[in-house]
Each structure stands twice: as C-alpha cells, then as structure tokens.
Amino acid sequence: SYKGWFYVIITALIFFIFIRRHIEKLRRAERQAQESDRLKSAFLANVSHEIRTPMSGIMGFAELLKEPGNTGEQQLEYIKIIENSGERMLDLINDLINISKLESGQMKLFICEFDLNEKMHLLYQFFKIQAEEKKLELFCKLGLANTDDAIILSDKDKVISVLTNLIKNAIKYTDKGYVEFGYIINEGTIEFYVTDTGIGIESDKQHSIFERFVQADISLARSYEGAGLGLAISKAYAELIGGTIWVDSQYGMGSTFYFSIPYKKALAQQANS
Ligand code: ADP
C-alpha cells in the first residue's frame, strides 16, 4: 500500500541521513587524528633538533676549552658559544612550559600600570646590539608622545613577551635592510607593528605559522634556530589580553606583524580626562 511505501521511504531516508552523519563524523575524527599525528612528529623533530644542536655546542666547546694551548681570546669565544647554547636551550624550555600552561588553562593574567614608551625604549636598547651584529638598522616609533597618556593598563609581561618574540623573529629572518617596530593608537586600541625587509612568508603559509610547531619552510627553518612555538605563544598571549595578532607579508620582500590590544589608560589618567 502507499502508506507502507511511505514508511519504508521515510525510514530509509532517516537511515541514510544517520549513516551520512556518522561517516562525516568518522572522517572528521580521522582528519583530526592525522593532523595531530603530523603535529606530534613535527614537535618531536623540532624539539630534538632544538635540544641536540645547542647540546652539541656545549659539549663540543667544553671539550675544546680543556685543551691547554688556548689563548685567552679563544677561551672567551668558546665560553660565549657555550653561553649562547645554554640560552637557546633555556628559551626552548620556557616556551614548552608556557605552551603547556596555556593549553591547560593555567596561564594567569596580571594587569598592572606601566609606561609603554619606557618599555619600548628598553626593547630598542636590547635589540639594537643584535641588529648591529647583523648590520641591520633598527628603528622604534612611538605613537604617544605624552608620557602620561603612555601609562597604560595591561599585562606588562605578556605585551613585552609578544613584542620580544616579533622583534626577535624580524631580526632572525632578515639579512639585509632594516627592522622597524612601534605602535599607533587606532580606534581605542594600541596597534603595535614590527616590519622587516627579510625573507617574507608565502601567502598560503601566513595563517598556519601561528599554530604550534609550524614553520613556514621546514627546510629553510632548519638553518634558523627555533622550535616553531614563538608565534603560537604570542597569539595565545594576545588573545588572553583581549587583543589580536596578524601578519601582512610579501614573499622575498619582507613582513609586517601586527599586534593590537585595547588602549586602557592608567586609572589616574582616566580620572583626569
Ligand atoms: P620559530 O621558532 O620557527 O621562529 P615562530 O613560531 O616564531 O617559530 O615562527 C613560525 C614561523 O613563521 C617561522 O619558522 C618562520 O617560517 C615564520 N616567520 C616568523 N616570523 C617571520 C618573519 N619576520 N619573517 C619571515 N618569516 C617569519
């Protein structure tokens, strides 16, 4: 009868929809598993590389230090290499601790008042030496001249950490030209920027570099230090303090990283205005 057929068709339809949903779900789970597998392998490869390289530096140059005929100058050079390798390992360990704190939701916010211009100046002083070593020019531009307006409320350490990461990368991935960093005030936000004339990033990679362990060019990244965690941590910090981070880059020409946070003046300044 028609009624019988009607029930058969409806049941078949429901069954079909159910099966399709189920297959889609399985496919999604498979894709996620593959992606997490890929990330895990990248993690292991990056982390082992980031441990092995400085570790060989430490072991090798400690061995060389033991040789009796070294001049004082040579000794200093070897000690510097050992120091740098130690710092590189410490950076990796700190990054790993921070990423796991972020992922387990244990990263806390500490909002305080601080002088933004003073911190920008300190960053300039700190990175000037590194830029000079690579014969790069370094510029710092401030968006607020008035020192009172530049006393802001935010998580100081996280703001500095994001900027440090971005400037460090800009110097690392630039061999010629300049690096400029600064900020402008734009519709109630502080918009930081870090521009470089470096290797740039292909447009199809510009989104994924903010993910953990992702490096734009794996073969290229091998000749640079880093485990691919800096931008993932920076993005998480930016979001924690109510901001965003993005990049605008031309492959082979250079990149500009932007980082914007709400512009909140210090309480005393808010009361005055
Ligand atoms: P890494 O430790 O590899 O530097 P990051 O998370 O800081 O990790 O950056 C991820 C990737 O983004 C880098 O491996 C690099 O390919 C790319 N990248 C980051 N900053 C720049 C830049 N200023 N210029 C060109 N490429 C960059």
Short mmCIF file of C-alpha atoms and ligand atoms in Angstrom, two decimals:
data_model
loop_
_atom_site.label_atom_id
_atom_site.label_comp_id
_atom_site.label_asym_id
_atom_site.label_seq_id
_atom_site.Cartn_x
_atom_site.Cartn_y
_atom_site.Cartn_z
CA SER A 1 0.00 0.00 0.00
CA TYR A 2 1.00 3.71 -0.34
CA LYS A 3 1.17 4.03 3.41
CA GLY A 4 3.55 1.07 3.66
CA TRP A 5 5.81 2.54 0.97
CA PHE A 6 5.68 5.92 2.66
CA TYR A 7 7.00 4.40 5.90
CA VAL A 8 9.67 2.45 4.05
CA ILE A 9 10.90 5.58 2.25
CA ILE A 10 10.86 7.71 5.42
CA THR A 11 12.76 5.02 7.33
CA ALA A 12 15.27 4.67 4.50
CA LEU A 13 15.73 8.45 4.39
CA ILE A 14 16.29 8.71 8.16
CA PHE A 15 18.67 5.79 7.99
CA PHE A 16 20.53 7.39 5.08
CA ILE A 17 20.89 10.73 6.90
CA PHE A 18 22.03 8.95 10.04
CA ILE A 19 24.68 6.93 8.17
CA ARG A 20 25.91 10.02 6.30
CA ARG A 21 26.29 12.00 9.53
CA HIS A 22 28.13 9.13 11.09
CA ILE A 23 30.52 8.80 8.15
CA GLU A 24 31.18 12.56 8.20
CA LYS A 25 31.94 12.38 11.90
CA LEU A 26 34.36 9.50 11.36
CA ARG A 27 36.08 11.35 8.53
CA ARG A 28 36.45 14.45 10.71
CA ALA A 29 37.92 12.39 13.53
CA GLU A 30 40.32 10.76 11.08
CA ARG A 31 41.41 14.15 9.73
CA GLN A 32 41.94 15.42 13.27
CA ALA A 33 43.94 12.34 14.20
CA GLN A 34 46.12 12.76 11.11
CA GLU A 35 46.65 16.44 11.88
CA SER A 36 47.56 15.71 15.49
CA ASP A 37 49.90 12.96 14.30
CA ARG A 38 51.57 15.39 11.94
CA LEU A 39 51.93 17.94 14.74
CA LYS A 40 53.35 15.33 17.08
CA SER A 41 56.00 14.31 14.56
CA ALA A 42 56.83 17.96 13.88
CA PHE A 43 57.03 18.52 17.64
CA LEU A 44 59.44 15.63 18.14
CA ALA A 45 61.59 16.61 15.17
CA ASN A 46 61.74 20.28 16.23
CA VAL A 47 62.31 19.66 19.90
CA SER A 48 65.02 17.06 19.35
CA HIS A 49 66.73 19.38 16.89
CA GLU A 50 66.44 22.28 19.31
CA ILE A 51 67.97 20.21 22.10
CA ARG A 52 70.62 18.43 20.09
CA THR A 53 72.11 21.48 18.35
CA PRO A 54 72.86 23.58 21.44
CA MET A 55 73.80 20.47 23.39
CA SER A 56 76.46 19.56 20.80
CA GLY A 57 77.65 23.16 21.01
CA ILE A 58 78.01 22.92 24.78
CA MET A 59 79.73 19.52 24.74
CA GLY A 60 82.00 20.33 21.81
CA PHE A 61 83.21 23.69 23.05
CA ALA A 62 83.61 22.48 26.65
CA GLU A 63 85.91 19.81 25.21
CA LEU A 64 87.87 22.46 23.30
CA LEU A 65 88.16 24.59 26.44
CA LYS A 66 90.05 21.77 28.14
CA GLU A 67 92.93 21.99 25.66
CA PRO A 68 95.99 23.54 27.27
CA GLY A 69 97.21 25.72 24.38
CA ASN A 70 94.15 28.02 24.20
CA THR A 71 94.70 31.76 24.17
CA GLY A 72 92.57 33.90 26.47
CA GLU A 73 90.70 35.22 23.45
CA GLN A 74 89.86 31.69 22.26
CA GLN A 75 88.68 30.74 25.72
CA LEU A 76 86.34 33.74 25.80
CA GLU A 77 84.97 32.85 22.37
CA TYR A 78 84.26 29.26 23.43
CA ILE A 79 82.60 30.38 26.66
CA LYS A 80 80.39 32.75 24.67
CA ILE A 81 79.27 29.88 22.41
CA ILE A 82 78.52 27.73 25.46
CA GLU A 83 76.53 30.60 26.98
CA ASN A 84 74.53 31.14 23.79
CA SER A 85 73.77 27.43 23.51
CA GLY A 86 72.61 27.36 27.14
CA GLU A 87 70.37 30.36 26.50
CA ARG A 88 68.87 28.66 23.45
CA MET A 89 68.00 25.59 25.49
CA LEU A 90 66.54 27.71 28.26
CA ASP A 91 64.40 29.55 25.69
CA LEU A 92 63.05 26.23 24.44
CA ILE A 93 62.27 25.01 27.95
CA ASN A 94 60.49 28.26 28.79
CA ASP A 95 58.48 28.06 25.57
CA LEU A 96 57.47 24.47 26.34
CA ILE A 97 56.41 25.39 29.88
CA ASN A 98 54.42 28.37 28.61
CA ILE A 99 52.64 26.44 25.87
CA SER A 100 51.63 23.69 28.28
CA LYS A 101 50.42 26.26 30.82
CA LEU A 102 48.37 27.91 28.07
CA GLU A 103 46.91 24.63 26.92
CA SER A 104 45.92 23.52 30.40
CA GLY A 105 44.36 26.92 31.08
CA GLN A 106 46.79 27.68 33.88
CA MET A 107 48.24 30.85 32.40
CA LYS A 108 47.17 33.79 34.57
CA LEU A 109 46.70 37.44 33.73
CA PHE A 110 48.45 40.16 35.73
CA ILE A 111 47.04 43.54 34.80
CA CYS A 112 49.14 46.46 36.01
CA GLU A 113 50.06 50.02 35.14
CA PHE A 114 53.19 50.60 33.16
CA ASP A 115 54.89 53.17 30.99
CA LEU A 116 54.60 51.85 27.45
CA ASN A 117 57.15 54.27 25.98
CA GLU A 118 59.73 53.31 28.57
CA LYS A 119 59.29 49.61 27.76
CA MET A 120 59.53 50.31 24.02
CA HIS A 121 62.76 52.18 24.66
CA LEU A 122 64.15 49.25 26.67
CA LEU A 123 63.25 46.85 23.84
CA TYR A 124 65.08 49.15 21.42
CA GLN A 125 68.19 49.19 23.60
CA PHE A 126 68.09 45.42 23.99
CA PHE A 127 67.69 44.58 20.29
CA LYS A 128 70.00 47.31 18.96
CA ILE A 129 73.03 45.16 19.73
CA GLN A 130 71.59 42.12 17.92
CA ALA A 131 70.56 44.22 14.92
CA GLU A 132 74.04 45.77 14.73
CA GLU A 133 75.65 42.34 14.78
CA LYS A 134 73.69 41.55 11.59
CA LYS A 135 74.35 45.04 10.15
CA LEU A 136 70.63 45.83 10.19
CA GLU A 137 69.15 49.20 11.02
CA LEU A 138 66.67 49.24 13.88
CA PHE A 139 64.00 51.92 14.30
CA CYS A 140 61.46 52.44 17.06
CA LYS A 141 58.46 54.77 16.59
CA LEU A 142 56.15 55.80 19.41
CA GLY A 143 52.51 56.64 18.85
CA LEU A 144 52.04 58.64 22.05
CA ALA A 145 54.41 61.48 22.84
CA ASN A 146 52.72 62.49 26.07
CA THR A 147 54.22 60.33 28.78
CA ASP A 148 51.04 60.47 30.91
CA ASP A 149 48.93 59.03 28.07
CA ALA A 150 51.52 56.30 27.62
CA ILE A 151 50.94 54.95 31.12
CA ILE A 152 48.61 52.08 30.29
CA LEU A 153 46.82 49.19 31.95
CA SER A 154 47.55 45.74 30.61
CA ASP A 155 49.53 42.60 31.29
CA LYS A 156 53.01 44.10 31.02
CA ASP A 157 54.97 40.84 30.80
CA LYS A 158 52.74 39.41 28.09
CA VAL A 159 52.84 42.59 26.00
CA ILE A 160 56.64 42.67 26.26
CA SER A 161 56.89 38.96 25.56
CA VAL A 162 54.85 39.23 22.33
CA LEU A 163 56.87 42.23 21.13
CA THR A 164 60.13 40.49 22.05
CA ASN A 165 59.09 37.46 20.00
CA LEU A 166 58.12 39.53 16.99
CA ILE A 167 61.27 41.68 17.02
CA LYS A 168 63.47 38.63 17.60
CA ASN A 169 61.88 36.92 14.58
CA ALA A 170 62.16 40.06 12.44
CA ILE A 171 65.92 40.22 13.10
CA LYS A 172 66.30 36.45 12.72
CA TYR A 173 64.58 36.27 9.32
CA THR A 174 66.21 39.42 7.88
CA ASP A 175 69.68 39.52 6.39
CA LYS A 176 69.66 42.95 4.76
CA GLY A 177 67.87 46.21 5.35
CA TYR A 178 66.04 47.23 8.46
CA VAL A 179 63.61 46.32 11.20
CA GLU A 180 61.16 48.91 12.46
CA PHE A 181 58.80 48.49 15.38
CA GLY A 182 56.38 50.81 17.05
CA TYR A 183 52.72 51.44 17.72
CA ILE A 184 49.86 53.72 16.75
CA ILE A 185 46.63 54.47 18.56
CA ASN A 186 43.75 53.30 16.39
CA GLU A 187 40.09 53.49 17.47
CA GLY A 188 40.59 52.69 21.13
CA THR A 189 43.32 50.15 20.51
CA ILE A 190 47.08 50.20 20.63
CA GLU A 191 48.23 48.73 17.35
CA PHE A 192 51.80 47.53 17.52
CA TYR A 193 53.70 46.69 14.36
CA VAL A 194 57.04 45.06 13.59
CA THR A 195 58.20 45.49 9.99
CA ASP A 196 61.20 43.85 8.38
CA THR A 197 62.83 43.66 4.96
CA GLY A 198 63.52 39.95 5.39
CA ILE A 199 62.68 36.70 3.63
CA GLY A 200 58.89 37.16 3.84
CA ILE A 201 56.26 34.42 4.09
CA GLU A 202 54.33 32.80 1.25
CA SER A 203 50.66 33.77 1.37
CA ASP A 204 49.39 30.22 1.87
CA LYS A 205 51.57 29.89 4.99
CA GLN A 206 50.65 33.19 6.59
CA HIS A 207 47.80 31.70 8.55
CA SER A 208 49.36 28.44 9.75
CA ILE A 209 52.56 29.97 11.18
CA PHE A 210 50.51 30.95 14.24
CA GLU A 211 49.90 27.28 15.02
CA ARG A 212 52.18 25.30 17.31
CA PHE A 213 55.32 23.82 15.77
CA VAL A 214 54.58 25.22 12.31
CA GLN A 215 57.47 26.73 10.41
CA ALA A 216 56.83 28.34 7.03
CA ASP A 217 59.59 26.46 5.30
CA ILE A 218 60.79 23.36 7.08
CA SER A 219 63.98 23.02 5.04
CA LEU A 220 64.71 26.72 5.49
CA ALA A 221 63.74 26.75 9.17
CA ARG A 222 66.43 24.16 9.78
CA SER A 223 69.05 26.78 9.08
CA TYR A 224 67.37 29.07 11.62
CA GLU A 225 67.02 28.42 15.31
CA GLY A 226 63.63 27.81 16.88
CA ALA A 227 61.03 25.15 17.54
CA GLY A 228 58.08 26.96 15.95
CA LEU A 229 56.45 27.90 19.25
CA GLY A 230 57.03 31.66 19.42
CA LEU A 231 54.09 32.77 17.30
CA ALA A 232 51.68 30.24 18.85
CA ILE A 233 52.55 31.60 22.30
CA SER A 234 52.30 35.19 21.04
CA LYS A 235 48.86 34.53 19.57
CA ALA A 236 47.61 32.93 22.79
CA TYR A 237 49.01 35.86 24.85
CA ALA A 238 47.45 38.40 22.51
CA GLU A 239 44.06 36.71 22.88
CA LEU A 240 44.41 36.42 26.66
CA ILE A 241 44.83 40.20 26.95
CA GLY A 242 41.87 40.86 24.67
CA GLY A 243 43.87 41.54 21.54
CA THR A 244 44.67 40.06 18.16
CA ILE A 245 47.74 39.31 16.10
CA TRP A 246 48.12 39.03 12.32
CA VAL A 247 50.66 39.29 9.55
CA ASP A 248 50.98 41.00 6.23
CA SER A 249 53.89 39.72 4.19
CA GLN A 250 55.30 39.51 0.70
CA TYR A 251 57.46 36.53 -0.03
CA GLY A 252 61.04 37.63 -0.67
CA MET A 253 60.29 41.25 0.27
CA GLY A 254 59.55 41.36 3.98
CA SER A 255 56.84 41.10 6.59
CA THR A 256 54.84 43.25 8.97
CA PHE A 257 53.41 41.61 12.05
CA TYR A 258 50.59 43.48 13.80
CA PHE A 259 49.53 43.05 17.39
CA SER A 260 46.69 45.08 18.79
CA ILE A 261 45.37 45.39 22.34
CA PRO A 262 42.71 47.57 23.97
CA TYR A 263 44.05 51.02 24.88
CA LYS A 264 43.27 51.46 28.56
CA LYS A 265 44.84 54.42 30.28
CA ALA A 266 46.04 54.12 33.85
CA LEU A 267 43.35 54.83 36.47
CA ALA A 268 44.76 58.25 37.47
CA GLN A 269 44.73 59.32 33.81
CA GLN A 270 41.17 58.07 33.35
CA ALA A 271 40.05 60.19 36.32
CA ASN A 272 41.70 63.32 34.89
CA SER A 273 40.21 63.01 31.43
P1 ADP B 1 60.39 29.75 15.03
O1 ADP B 1 60.92 29.22 16.31
O2 ADP B 1 60.49 28.77 13.91
O3 ADP B 1 60.90 31.12 14.67
P2 ADP B 1 57.79 31.04 15.33
O4 ADP B 1 56.53 30.48 15.87
O5 ADP B 1 58.35 32.25 15.97
O6 ADP B 1 58.83 29.85 15.32
O7 ADP B 1 57.56 31.34 13.79
C1 ADP B 1 56.96 30.37 12.96
C2 ADP B 1 57.45 30.50 11.53
O8 ADP B 1 56.98 31.73 10.96
C3 ADP B 1 58.96 30.56 11.39
O9 ADP B 1 59.53 29.28 11.36
C4 ADP B 1 59.13 31.29 10.07
O10 ADP B 1 58.99 30.38 8.99
C5 ADP B 1 57.93 32.23 10.04
N1 ADP B 1 58.27 33.62 10.46
C6 ADP B 1 58.05 34.17 11.67
N2 ADP B 1 58.44 35.46 11.69
C7 ADP B 1 58.93 35.73 10.45
C8 ADP B 1 59.48 36.90 9.83
N3 ADP B 1 59.62 38.07 10.49
N4 ADP B 1 59.87 36.80 8.53
C9 ADP B 1 59.73 35.63 7.86
N5 ADP B 1 59.21 34.50 8.37
C10 ADP B 1 58.82 34.54 9.66
#
